[in-house]
Amino acid sequence: MNPETVSEYSVIAIDGPAASGKSTVARRLARLLGFSYVNSGALYRGVAWLTTEHHIPTDDTNAVCAQVRKSVFNFDLHGKELVFLIDGISPEPHLRDEQVNRTVSAISAIAEVREFLVTHLRKFLTWDKPGHGRT
């Protein structure tokens, strides 16, 4: 594949069960093809971390959604890989914490959370200048 002919908007989605190696395969494939790597699952884990930090039960969808709406999400690409902050804090060190593992499925099942994350991620990915994706 010629890197000059690859569209900057090419997307490969990998779906599968939790802990099946999707992120590892996707990261390697992105490097091989010269694509940027965007792990949308990490965003749901970030919201799970956020609710844990604020002691919000995942079954209180109104409180979860209110917290997501009032938080500031910043997206950037570093080394062709998506990184993000929530309220100025990187949740990355906590994305595999046991509490996040236990709650991320419930978080990702909340339609408003999915809509929020997809909308803001798409907005960032179509931004003219990567690195300026504040939502």
Coordinates of C-alpha atoms in Angstrom, one line a residue:
M1 CA 0.0 0.0 0.0
N2 CA 1.4 3.4 -1.0
P3 CA 1.2 5.8 1.9
E4 CA 0.7 8.7 -0.5
T5 CA -2.6 7.1 -1.7
V6 CA -4.0 6.4 1.8
S7 CA -6.7 8.9 2.7
E8 CA -6.4 10.7 6.0
Y9 CA -10.0 9.7 6.6
S10 CA -9.5 5.9 6.1
V11 CA -10.9 4.0 9.1
I12 CA -10.6 0.4 10.2
A13 CA -12.8 -0.6 13.1
I14 CA -12.1 -3.7 15.1
D15 CA -14.9 -5.2 17.3
G16 CA -14.7 -8.0 19.7
P17 CA -15.1 -9.1 23.4
A18 CA -13.3 -7.4 26.2
A19 CA -9.6 -8.3 26.7
S20 CA -9.4 -10.1 23.4
G21 CA -6.4 -8.0 22.1
K22 CA -8.3 -5.5 19.9
S23 CA -6.2 -2.6 21.0
T24 CA -2.9 -4.4 20.5
V25 CA -3.9 -5.5 17.0
A26 CA -5.3 -2.1 16.1
R27 CA -2.2 -0.2 17.3
R28 CA 0.1 -2.5 15.3
L29 CA -2.1 -2.4 12.2
A30 CA -2.3 1.5 12.4
R31 CA 1.5 1.7 12.6
L32 CA 2.0 -0.8 9.7
L33 CA -0.5 1.2 7.5
G34 CA 0.7 4.6 8.6
F35 CA -2.7 5.4 10.1
S36 CA -3.5 7.3 13.3
Y37 CA -4.6 5.1 16.2
V38 CA -7.8 6.0 17.9
N39 CA -9.0 3.7 20.7
S40 CA -12.6 4.8 21.3
G41 CA -12.9 2.1 24.0
A42 CA -10.4 4.2 26.1
L43 CA -12.9 7.0 26.0
Y44 CA -15.6 4.9 27.6
R45 CA -13.0 3.7 30.2
G46 CA -12.3 7.4 30.8
V47 CA -15.9 8.1 31.5
A48 CA -16.0 5.0 33.8
W49 CA -12.9 6.5 35.6
L50 CA -14.7 9.9 35.8
T51 CA -17.8 8.4 37.5
T52 CA -15.6 6.5 39.9
E53 CA -13.7 9.6 40.8
H54 CA -17.0 11.4 41.5
H55 CA -18.5 8.4 43.3
I56 CA -21.4 8.3 40.8
P57 CA -23.1 4.9 40.6
T58 CA -23.3 3.7 37.0
D59 CA -27.0 2.9 37.4
D60 CA -27.7 6.6 38.1
T61 CA -27.7 7.5 34.4
N62 CA -28.9 11.0 35.0
A63 CA -26.0 11.7 37.3
V64 CA -23.5 10.0 34.9
C65 CA -24.8 12.1 32.0
A66 CA -24.8 15.3 34.0
Q67 CA -21.1 14.7 35.0
V68 CA -20.1 14.0 31.4
R69 CA -21.9 17.1 30.1
K70 CA -20.2 19.4 32.6
S71 CA -16.7 17.9 32.2
V72 CA -14.2 19.3 29.7
F73 CA -12.8 16.7 27.3
N74 CA -9.6 17.6 25.4
F75 CA -8.4 15.4 22.5
D76 CA -5.0 15.4 20.8
L77 CA -2.8 13.2 18.6
H78 CA 0.7 12.4 19.9
G79 CA 2.8 10.3 17.7
K80 CA -0.3 9.5 15.6
E81 CA -2.1 8.1 18.7
L82 CA -5.2 9.7 20.4
V83 CA -4.6 11.0 23.9
F84 CA -7.2 12.8 25.9
L85 CA -7.8 14.7 29.1
I86 CA -10.9 15.0 31.2
D87 CA -11.1 18.2 33.2
G88 CA -7.4 18.7 32.6
I89 CA -6.4 15.2 34.0
S90 CA -5.2 12.2 32.0
P91 CA -7.2 9.2 33.0
E92 CA -4.8 6.9 31.2
P93 CA -3.0 5.5 34.3
H94 CA -6.4 4.4 35.6
L95 CA -8.0 3.0 32.5
R96 CA -7.3 -0.6 33.5
D97 CA -8.2 -0.2 37.2
E98 CA -10.5 -2.9 38.6
Q99 CA -13.3 -0.4 39.3
V100 CA -13.1 0.9 35.7
N101 CA -13.1 -2.8 34.4
R102 CA -16.3 -3.4 36.5
T103 CA -18.1 -0.3 35.3
V104 CA -17.1 0.3 31.7
S105 CA -19.7 -2.0 30.3
A106 CA -22.6 -0.2 32.1
I107 CA -21.1 3.2 31.0
S108 CA -20.9 2.2 27.4
A109 CA -24.5 1.0 27.5
I110 CA -25.8 4.6 28.2
A111 CA -27.0 6.0 24.9
E112 CA -26.3 9.6 25.9
V113 CA -22.7 8.8 26.8
R114 CA -22.2 7.0 23.5
E115 CA -23.7 9.9 21.6
F116 CA -21.6 12.5 23.5
L117 CA -18.4 10.6 22.9
V118 CA -19.0 9.8 19.2
T119 CA -20.1 13.4 18.4
H120 CA -17.0 14.9 20.1
L121 CA -14.6 12.4 18.7
R122 CA -15.9 12.9 15.2
K123 CA -15.7 16.7 15.7
F124 CA -12.1 16.3 16.8
L125 CA -11.2 14.0 13.9
T126 CA -12.5 16.4 11.3
W127 CA -10.8 19.4 13.0
D128 CA -8.4 21.3 10.7
K129 CA -5.6 21.4 13.2
P130 CA -5.1 18.3 15.3
G131 CA -4.2 19.2 18.8
H132 CA -7.0 21.7 19.3
G133 CA -9.9 19.5 20.0
R134 CA -11.5 20.9 23.1
T135 CA -15.1 20.0 23.9

